[in-house]
PDB file of C-alpha atoms in Angstrom:
ATOM      1  CA  GLN A   1    -281.585-102.893 -68.271  1.00 66.00           C
ATOM      2  CA  GLN A   2    -284.543-104.310 -70.142  1.00 77.00           C
ATOM      3  CA  GLN A   3    -287.678-102.889 -68.514  1.00 89.00           C
ATOM      4  CA  VAL A   4    -289.958-105.388 -70.242  1.00 95.00           C
ATOM      5  CA  LYS A   5    -288.823-108.951 -70.902  1.00 96.00           C
ATOM      6  CA  GLN A   6    -290.549-110.809 -73.715  1.00 97.00           C
ATOM      7  CA  SER A   7    -290.548-114.488 -74.661  1.00 96.00           C
ATOM      8  CA  PRO A   8    -290.274-116.504 -76.766  1.00 97.00           C
ATOM      9  CA  GLN A   9    -288.063-114.864 -79.352  1.00 96.00           C
ATOM     10  CA  SER A  10    -289.717-116.871 -82.113  1.00 97.00           C
ATOM     11  CA  LEU A  11    -292.788-119.038 -82.352  1.00 97.00           C
ATOM     12  CA  ILE A  12    -294.112-121.433 -84.982  1.00 98.00           C
ATOM     13  CA  VAL A  13    -297.769-122.420 -84.799  1.00 98.00           C
ATOM     14  CA  GLN A  14    -300.025-124.481 -87.018  1.00 97.00           C
ATOM     15  CA  LYS A  15    -302.983-122.765 -88.650  1.00 97.00           C
ATOM     16  CA  GLY A  16    -305.924-122.851 -86.277  1.00 97.00           C
ATOM     17  CA  GLY A  17    -303.701-123.191 -83.218  1.00 97.00           C
ATOM     18  CA  ILE A  18    -303.218-120.848 -80.274  1.00 97.00           C
ATOM     19  CA  SER A  19    -300.203-118.518 -80.188  1.00 98.00           C
ATOM     20  CA  ILE A  20    -299.072-117.381 -76.748  1.00 98.00           C
ATOM     21  CA  ILE A  21    -296.494-114.663 -76.120  1.00 98.00           C
ATOM     22  CA  ASN A  22    -295.412-113.657 -72.647  1.00 98.00           C
ATOM     23  CA  CYS A  23    -294.037-110.499 -71.086  1.00 98.00           C
ATOM     24  CA  ALA A  24    -292.789-109.669 -67.617  1.00 97.00           C
ATOM     25  CA  TYR A  25    -291.987-106.361 -65.962  1.00 96.00           C
ATOM     26  CA  GLU A  26    -290.566-105.068 -62.696  1.00 92.00           C
ATOM     27  CA  ASN A  27    -291.735-101.468 -62.443  1.00 92.00           C
ATOM     28  CA  THR A  28    -294.963-101.478 -60.438  1.00 92.00           C
ATOM     29  CA  ALA A  29    -295.657 -97.928 -61.624  1.00 91.00           C
ATOM     30  CA  PHE A  30    -296.490 -99.243 -65.098  1.00 92.00           C
ATOM     31  CA  ASP A  31    -300.189 -98.737 -65.711  1.00 89.00           C
ATOM     32  CA  TYR A  32    -300.690 -99.272 -69.428  1.00 91.00           C
ATOM     33  CA  PHE A  33    -299.725-102.405 -71.369  1.00 94.00           C
ATOM     34  CA  PRO A  34    -300.206-102.412 -75.154  1.00 94.00           C
ATOM     35  CA  TRP A  35    -299.362-105.079 -77.698  1.00 96.00           C
ATOM     36  CA  TYR A  36    -298.188-104.148 -81.174  1.00 96.00           C
ATOM     37  CA  GLN A  37    -297.998-106.091 -84.426  1.00 96.00           C
ATOM     38  CA  GLN A  38    -295.315-105.238 -86.958  1.00 95.00           C
ATOM     39  CA  PHE A  39    -294.927-106.441 -90.522  1.00 94.00           C
ATOM     40  CA  PRO A  40    -291.580-106.147 -92.343  1.00 89.00           C
ATOM     41  CA  GLY A  41    -290.905-102.595 -93.514  1.00 85.00           C
ATOM     42  CA  LYS A  42    -293.857-101.162 -91.585  1.00 88.00           C
ATOM     43  CA  GLY A  43    -294.256 -99.346 -88.310  1.00 91.00           C
ATOM     44  CA  PRO A  44    -295.824-101.152 -85.341  1.00 93.00           C
ATOM     45  CA  ALA A  45    -299.624-101.132 -85.186  1.00 93.00           C
ATOM     46  CA  LEU A  46    -301.594-101.359 -81.943  1.00 91.00           C
ATOM     47  CA  LEU A  47    -303.426-104.666 -81.523  1.00 94.00           C
ATOM     48  CA  ILE A  48    -304.881-104.503 -78.059  1.00 93.00           C
ATOM     49  CA  ALA A  49    -304.034-102.874 -74.732  1.00 92.00           C
ATOM     50  CA  ILE A  50    -304.905-103.402 -71.079  1.00 92.00           C
ATOM     51  CA  ARG A  51    -304.757-101.481 -67.818  1.00 90.00           C
ATOM     52  CA  PRO A  52    -303.973-103.209 -64.503  1.00 89.00           C
ATOM     53  CA  ASP A  53    -307.472-102.847 -63.119  1.00 90.00           C
ATOM     54  CA  VAL A  54    -308.664-105.825 -65.207  1.00 91.00           C
ATOM     55  CA  SER A  55    -307.230-109.323 -65.531  1.00 94.00           C
ATOM     56  CA  GLU A  56    -308.295-110.048 -69.077  1.00 95.00           C
ATOM     57  CA  LYS A  57    -309.312-108.208 -72.218  1.00 95.00           C
ATOM     58  CA  LYS A  58    -310.558-109.787 -75.406  1.00 96.00           C
ATOM     59  CA  GLU A  59    -310.921-108.294 -78.863  1.00 94.00           C
ATOM     60  CA  GLY A  60    -311.842-110.753 -81.567  1.00 96.00           C
ATOM     61  CA  ARG A  61    -309.209-113.485 -81.712  1.00 97.00           C
ATOM     62  CA  PHE A  62    -306.793-111.532 -79.512  1.00 97.00           C
ATOM     63  CA  THR A  63    -306.815-111.761 -75.704  1.00 97.00           C
ATOM     64  CA  ILE A  64    -304.531-110.172 -73.124  1.00 96.00           C
ATOM     65  CA  SER A  65    -304.203-111.939 -69.786  1.00 96.00           C
ATOM     66  CA  PHE A  66    -302.794-109.800 -66.999  1.00 95.00           C
ATOM     67  CA  ASN A  67    -301.416-111.028 -63.682  1.00 95.00           C
ATOM     68  CA  LYS A  68    -300.683-108.018 -61.502  1.00 93.00           C
ATOM     69  CA  SER A  69    -299.210-109.963 -58.574  1.00 93.00           C
ATOM     70  CA  ALA A  70    -296.803-111.845 -60.839  1.00 95.00           C
ATOM     71  CA  LYS A  71    -296.101-108.725 -62.918  1.00 95.00           C
ATOM     72  CA  GLN A  72    -296.722-110.647 -66.092  1.00 96.00           C
ATOM     73  CA  PHE A  73    -299.003-110.271 -69.070  1.00 97.00           C
ATOM     74  CA  SER A  74    -299.508-112.348 -72.151  1.00 98.00           C
ATOM     75  CA  LEU A  75    -301.048-112.200 -75.600  1.00 98.00           C
ATOM     76  CA  HIS A  76    -303.133-115.108 -76.839  1.00 98.00           C
ATOM     77  CA  ILE A  77    -304.012-115.366 -80.512  1.00 98.00           C
ATOM     78  CA  MET A  78    -306.802-117.855 -81.027  1.00 97.00           C
ATOM     79  CA  ASP A  79    -307.366-119.679 -84.323  1.00 97.00           C
ATOM     80  CA  SER A  80    -304.012-118.407 -85.630  1.00 97.00           C
ATOM     81  CA  GLN A  81    -303.927-117.668 -89.354  1.00 97.00           C
ATOM     82  CA  PRO A  82    -301.034-117.323 -91.828  1.00 97.00           C
ATOM     83  CA  GLY A  83    -301.870-113.617 -92.067  1.00 96.00           C
ATOM     84  CA  ASP A  84    -300.975-113.320 -88.372  1.00 97.00           C
ATOM     85  CA  SER A  85    -297.342-114.075 -89.241  1.00 97.00           C
ATOM     86  CA  ALA A  86    -295.539-110.965 -88.029  1.00 97.00           C
ATOM     87  CA  THR A  87    -293.422-109.680 -85.154  1.00 97.00           C
ATOM     88  CA  TYR A  88    -295.270-108.905 -81.943  1.00 98.00           C
ATOM     89  CA  PHE A  89    -294.084-106.476 -79.298  1.00 97.00           C
ATOM     90  CA  CYS A  90    -295.354-105.930 -75.795  1.00 97.00           C
ATOM     91  CA  ALA A  91    -294.849-102.554 -74.180  1.00 95.00           C
ATOM     92  CA  ALA A  92    -295.468-100.769 -70.901  1.00 93.00           C
ATOM     93  CA  SER A  93    -295.653 -97.220 -69.670  1.00 90.00           C
ATOM     94  CA  ALA A  94    -296.186 -95.339 -66.445  1.00 86.00           C
ATOM     95  CA  GLY A  95    -298.573 -92.418 -66.667  1.00 77.00           C
ATOM     96  CA  GLY A  96    -298.476 -92.578 -70.448  1.00 72.00           C
ATOM     97  CA  ASN A  97    -295.042 -91.087 -70.690  1.00 78.00           C
ATOM     98  CA  GLN A  98    -292.022 -93.058 -71.865  1.00 84.00           C
ATOM     99  CA  PHE A  99    -292.978 -96.391 -73.400  1.00 89.00           C
ATOM    100  CA  TYR A 100    -290.734 -99.434 -72.938  1.00 92.00           C
ATOM    101  CA  PHE A 101    -290.913-102.184 -75.539  1.00 94.00           C
ATOM    102  CA  GLY A 102    -290.019-105.849 -75.342  1.00 95.00           C
ATOM    103  CA  THR A 103    -287.539-107.364 -77.774  1.00 94.00           C
ATOM    104  CA  GLY A 104    -290.227-108.872 -79.972  1.00 96.00           C
ATOM    105  CA  THR A 105    -291.539-112.308 -80.942  1.00 97.00           C
ATOM    106  CA  SER A 106    -291.430-113.459 -84.531  1.00 97.00           C
ATOM    107  CA  LEU A 107    -294.582-115.498 -85.147  1.00 98.00           C
ATOM    108  CA  THR A 108    -294.890-117.865 -88.096  1.00 98.00           C
ATOM    109  CA  VAL A 109    -298.220-119.564 -88.720  1.00 97.00           C
ATOM    110  CA  ILE A 110    -297.873-122.616 -90.933  1.00 97.00           C
ATOM    111  CA  PRO A 111    -300.802-123.335 -93.282  1.00 92.00           C
TER     112      PRO A 111
ATOM    113  CA  ASP B   1    -304.504 -90.890 -95.600  1.00 54.00           C
ATOM    114  CA  THR B   2    -304.668 -89.207 -92.182  1.00 74.00           C
ATOM    115  CA  GLY B   3    -302.117 -91.441 -90.458  1.00 91.00           C
ATOM    116  CA  VAL B   4    -298.617 -90.566 -89.284  1.00 95.00           C
ATOM    117  CA  SER B   5    -296.266 -89.862 -92.165  1.00 96.00           C
ATOM    118  CA  GLN B   6    -292.499 -89.792 -92.240  1.00 97.00           C
ATOM    119  CA  ASP B   7    -290.080 -88.457 -94.802  1.00 97.00           C
ATOM    120  CA  PRO B   8    -287.843 -89.707 -96.272  1.00 97.00           C
ATOM    121  CA  ARG B   9    -288.616 -93.410 -96.102  1.00 96.00           C
ATOM    122  CA  HIS B  10    -285.017 -94.335 -96.817  1.00 96.00           C
ATOM    123  CA  LYS B  11    -281.770 -92.436 -96.384  1.00 97.00           C
ATOM    124  CA  ILE B  12    -278.234 -93.500 -97.250  1.00 98.00           C
ATOM    125  CA  THR B  13    -275.460 -91.235 -96.061  1.00 97.00           C
ATOM    126  CA  LYS B  14    -271.751 -91.272 -95.508  1.00 97.00           C
ATOM    127  CA  ARG B  15    -270.244 -91.286 -92.054  1.00 97.00           C
ATOM    128  CA  GLY B  16    -269.789 -87.773 -90.734  1.00 97.00           C
ATOM    129  CA  GLN B  17    -272.677 -86.249 -92.663  1.00 98.00           C
ATOM    130  CA  ASN B  18    -275.727 -84.678 -91.032  1.00 98.00           C
ATOM    131  CA  VAL B  19    -279.207 -86.017 -91.710  1.00 98.00           C
ATOM    132  CA  THR B  20    -282.677 -84.699 -90.895  1.00 98.00           C
ATOM    133  CA  PHE B  21    -285.925 -86.639 -90.771  1.00 98.00           C
ATOM    134  CA  ARG B  22    -289.431 -85.259 -90.698  1.00 98.00           C
ATOM    135  CA  CYS B  23    -292.563 -86.607 -89.013  1.00 98.00           C
ATOM    136  CA  ASP B  24    -296.101 -85.370 -89.586  1.00 97.00           C
ATOM    137  CA  PRO B  25    -298.397 -86.670 -86.828  1.00 96.00           C
ATOM    138  CA  ILE B  26    -302.132 -87.198 -86.926  1.00 93.00           C
ATOM    139  CA  SER B  27    -303.469 -83.656 -86.965  1.00 91.00           C
ATOM    140  CA  GLU B  28    -305.291 -83.488 -83.630  1.00 88.00           C
ATOM    141  CA  HIS B  29    -302.621 -85.386 -81.698  1.00 91.00           C
ATOM    142  CA  ASN B  30    -300.750 -83.374 -79.084  1.00 90.00           C
ATOM    143  CA  ARG B  31    -298.010 -85.911 -78.321  1.00 92.00           C
ATOM    144  CA  LEU B  32    -295.231 -86.956 -80.645  1.00 95.00           C
ATOM    145  CA  TYR B  33    -292.615 -89.613 -79.961  1.00 95.00           C
ATOM    146  CA  TRP B  34    -289.381 -90.603 -81.674  1.00 96.00           C
ATOM    147  CA  TYR B  35    -288.014 -94.128 -81.448  1.00 96.00           C
ATOM    148  CA  ARG B  36    -285.074 -96.004 -82.923  1.00 96.00           C
ATOM    149  CA  GLN B  37    -285.393 -99.650 -83.911  1.00 94.00           C
ATOM    150  CA  THR B  38    -282.557-101.956 -84.913  1.00 93.00           C
ATOM    151  CA  LEU B  39    -282.969-105.355 -86.505  1.00 87.00           C
ATOM    152  CA  GLY B  40    -284.456-107.901 -84.150  1.00 85.00           C
ATOM    153  CA  GLN B  41    -285.149-105.388 -81.406  1.00 90.00           C
ATOM    154  CA  GLY B  42    -288.138-103.482 -80.150  1.00 92.00           C
ATOM    155  CA  PRO B  43    -288.464 -99.736 -80.594  1.00 94.00           C
ATOM    156  CA  GLU B  44    -286.154 -97.808 -78.274  1.00 93.00           C
ATOM    157  CA  PHE B  45    -287.454 -94.515 -76.902  1.00 92.00           C
ATOM    158  CA  LEU B  46    -285.509 -91.416 -77.925  1.00 94.00           C
ATOM    159  CA  THR B  47    -287.637 -88.417 -76.999  1.00 94.00           C
ATOM    160  CA  TYR B  48    -291.172 -87.069 -76.920  1.00 93.00           C
ATOM    161  CA  PHE B  49    -293.059 -83.805 -77.179  1.00 94.00           C
ATOM    162  CA  GLN B  50    -296.323 -82.558 -75.834  1.00 91.00           C
ATOM    163  CA  ASN B  51    -297.351 -79.830 -78.237  1.00 92.00           C
ATOM    164  CA  GLU B  52    -294.109 -77.904 -78.847  1.00 92.00           C
ATOM    165  CA  ALA B  53    -292.497 -78.771 -75.505  1.00 93.00           C
ATOM    166  CA  GLN B  54    -289.887 -81.516 -75.427  1.00 92.00           C
ATOM    167  CA  LEU B  55    -290.741 -83.287 -72.165  1.00 91.00           C
ATOM    168  CA  GLU B  56    -288.236 -86.103 -72.016  1.00 88.00           C
ATOM    169  CA  LYS B  57    -285.082 -87.335 -73.700  1.00 90.00           C
ATOM    170  CA  SER B  58    -283.541 -90.750 -73.319  1.00 89.00           C
ATOM    171  CA  ARG B  59    -280.312 -90.774 -71.342  1.00 84.00           C
ATOM    172  CA  LEU B  60    -278.942 -92.955 -74.113  1.00 76.00           C
ATOM    173  CA  LEU B  61    -279.478 -90.178 -76.634  1.00 81.00           C
ATOM    174  CA  SER B  62    -276.182 -88.762 -77.832  1.00 85.00           C
ATOM    175  CA  ASP B  63    -275.797 -84.982 -78.028  1.00 91.00           C
ATOM    176  CA  ARG B  64    -275.431 -85.499 -81.783  1.00 95.00           C
ATOM    177  CA  PHE B  65    -279.192 -86.056 -81.844  1.00 95.00           C
ATOM    178  CA  SER B  66    -281.619 -83.158 -81.647  1.00 95.00           C
ATOM    179  CA  ALA B  67    -285.347 -82.953 -82.173  1.00 96.00           C
ATOM    180  CA  GLU B  68    -287.739 -80.083 -82.598  1.00 95.00           C
ATOM    181  CA  ARG B  69    -291.451 -79.558 -82.874  1.00 96.00           C
ATOM    182  CA  PRO B  70    -291.565 -75.824 -83.451  1.00 90.00           C
ATOM    183  CA  LYS B  71    -295.300 -75.223 -83.818  1.00 86.00           C
ATOM    184  CA  GLY B  72    -296.601 -78.290 -82.085  1.00 84.00           C
ATOM    185  CA  SER B  73    -297.379 -79.964 -85.381  1.00 90.00           C
ATOM    186  CA  PHE B  74    -294.646 -81.658 -87.424  1.00 96.00           C
ATOM    187  CA  SER B  75    -291.329 -82.638 -85.896  1.00 97.00           C
ATOM    188  CA  THR B  76    -287.782 -83.026 -87.150  1.00 97.00           C
ATOM    189  CA  LEU B  77    -285.031 -85.289 -85.868  1.00 97.00           C
ATOM    190  CA  GLU B  78    -281.490 -84.327 -86.799  1.00 97.00           C
ATOM    191  CA  ILE B  79    -278.434 -86.496 -86.419  1.00 97.00           C
ATOM    192  CA  GLN B  80    -275.132 -84.675 -86.711  1.00 97.00           C
ATOM    193  CA  ARG B  81    -271.838 -86.302 -87.675  1.00 97.00           C
ATOM    194  CA  THR B  82    -273.484 -89.640 -88.355  1.00 97.00           C
ATOM    195  CA  GLU B  83    -271.755 -92.849 -87.320  1.00 96.00           C
ATOM    196  CA  GLN B  84    -272.230 -96.366 -88.650  1.00 96.00           C
ATOM    197  CA  GLY B  85    -273.883 -97.274 -85.353  1.00 94.00           C
ATOM    198  CA  ASP B  86    -276.671 -94.812 -86.149  1.00 96.00           C
ATOM    199  CA  SER B  87    -277.912 -97.138 -88.898  1.00 97.00           C
ATOM    200  CA  ALA B  88    -281.430 -98.109 -87.853  1.00 96.00           C
ATOM    201  CA  MET B  89    -285.110 -97.530 -88.490  1.00 96.00           C
ATOM    202  CA  TYR B  90    -286.290 -94.249 -86.959  1.00 97.00           C
ATOM    203  CA  LEU B  91    -289.935 -94.391 -86.000  1.00 97.00           C
ATOM    204  CA  CYS B  92    -292.278 -91.579 -85.150  1.00 97.00           C
ATOM    205  CA  ALA B  93    -295.533 -92.052 -83.250  1.00 95.00           C
ATOM    206  CA  SER B  94    -298.274 -89.685 -82.182  1.00 93.00           C
ATOM    207  CA  SER B  95    -301.070 -89.823 -79.635  1.00 90.00           C
ATOM    208  CA  LEU B  96    -303.821 -87.729 -78.097  1.00 86.00           C
ATOM    209  CA  ARG B  97    -303.145 -87.131 -74.450  1.00 77.00           C
ATOM    210  CA  VAL B  98    -306.340 -86.391 -72.525  1.00 71.00           C
ATOM    211  CA  ASP B  99    -305.507 -87.544 -69.004  1.00 66.00           C
ATOM    212  CA  THR B 100    -302.661 -89.020 -66.999  1.00 61.00           C
ATOM    213  CA  ARG B 101    -303.193 -92.563 -68.190  1.00 65.00           C
ATOM    214  CA  GLY B 102    -301.499 -94.181 -71.159  1.00 65.00           C
ATOM    215  CA  GLU B 103    -302.984 -93.586 -74.554  1.00 77.00           C
ATOM    216  CA  THR B 104    -302.776 -95.292 -77.939  1.00 83.00           C
ATOM    217  CA  GLN B 105    -299.717 -94.450 -79.981  1.00 88.00           C
ATOM    218  CA  TYR B 106    -300.008 -94.525 -83.745  1.00 91.00           C
ATOM    219  CA  PHE B 107    -296.768 -95.223 -85.551  1.00 93.00           C
ATOM    220  CA  GLY B 108    -295.564 -93.988 -88.892  1.00 95.00           C
ATOM    221  CA  PRO B 109    -293.857 -96.244 -91.450  1.00 94.00           C
ATOM    222  CA  GLY B 110    -290.391 -95.196 -90.311  1.00 96.00           C
ATOM    223  CA  THR B 111    -287.267 -93.825 -91.954  1.00 97.00           C
ATOM    224  CA  ARG B 112    -284.577 -96.409 -92.597  1.00 96.00           C
ATOM    225  CA  LEU B 113    -281.116 -94.893 -92.246  1.00 97.00           C
ATOM    226  CA  LEU B 114    -277.957 -96.529 -93.554  1.00 97.00           C
ATOM    227  CA  VAL B 115    -274.640 -94.913 -92.706  1.00 97.00           C
ATOM    228  CA  LEU B 116    -271.781 -96.064 -94.900  1.00 96.00           C
TER     229      LEU B 116
END
């Protein structure tokens, strides 16, 4: 059973546009929600993370929106650039133990 | 470079052979995780250590897989009697656990295994 469901599977955005990736979860014990960026042949790298005590966190062009009641969280990439083209994974953990990852979103930013 | 390192980066083996991978975490990190990632999927948790203690193993982890972290520093992941289905990227991550909340995991570049 997929603990974290991620959509869409792929996304194509024009340069300068907004990229939005969504994740949903069921386990209400999850208390840490990171987003990772992965380039081909590389390991995932942490982009931004949020805890459920806040509804939004922004770092540069990256924003996480968190809806605790709906058990959903999303990543927004503002002013998307070709260099943002990568695979993005959401993840969740409870008490910082086992981490569950989504299936990934392949983002392509067209110049 | 003081990041997480993994060795080898690539491994090709024949079915039935044993393979061993090594992970060197960031030096002050007390937690070390192993994941498996197949094409088009997210990392799948295998096991993790806090210092030298193995705290959790995935129920999906076959008994052909074993991991160690003997001195709480580097870790090894061994796969015995490899099968073609073991072909994947094996990722290691480390983190500094200071309280009961989630902490940032730093991933290594992975070891890509191909079983022929």
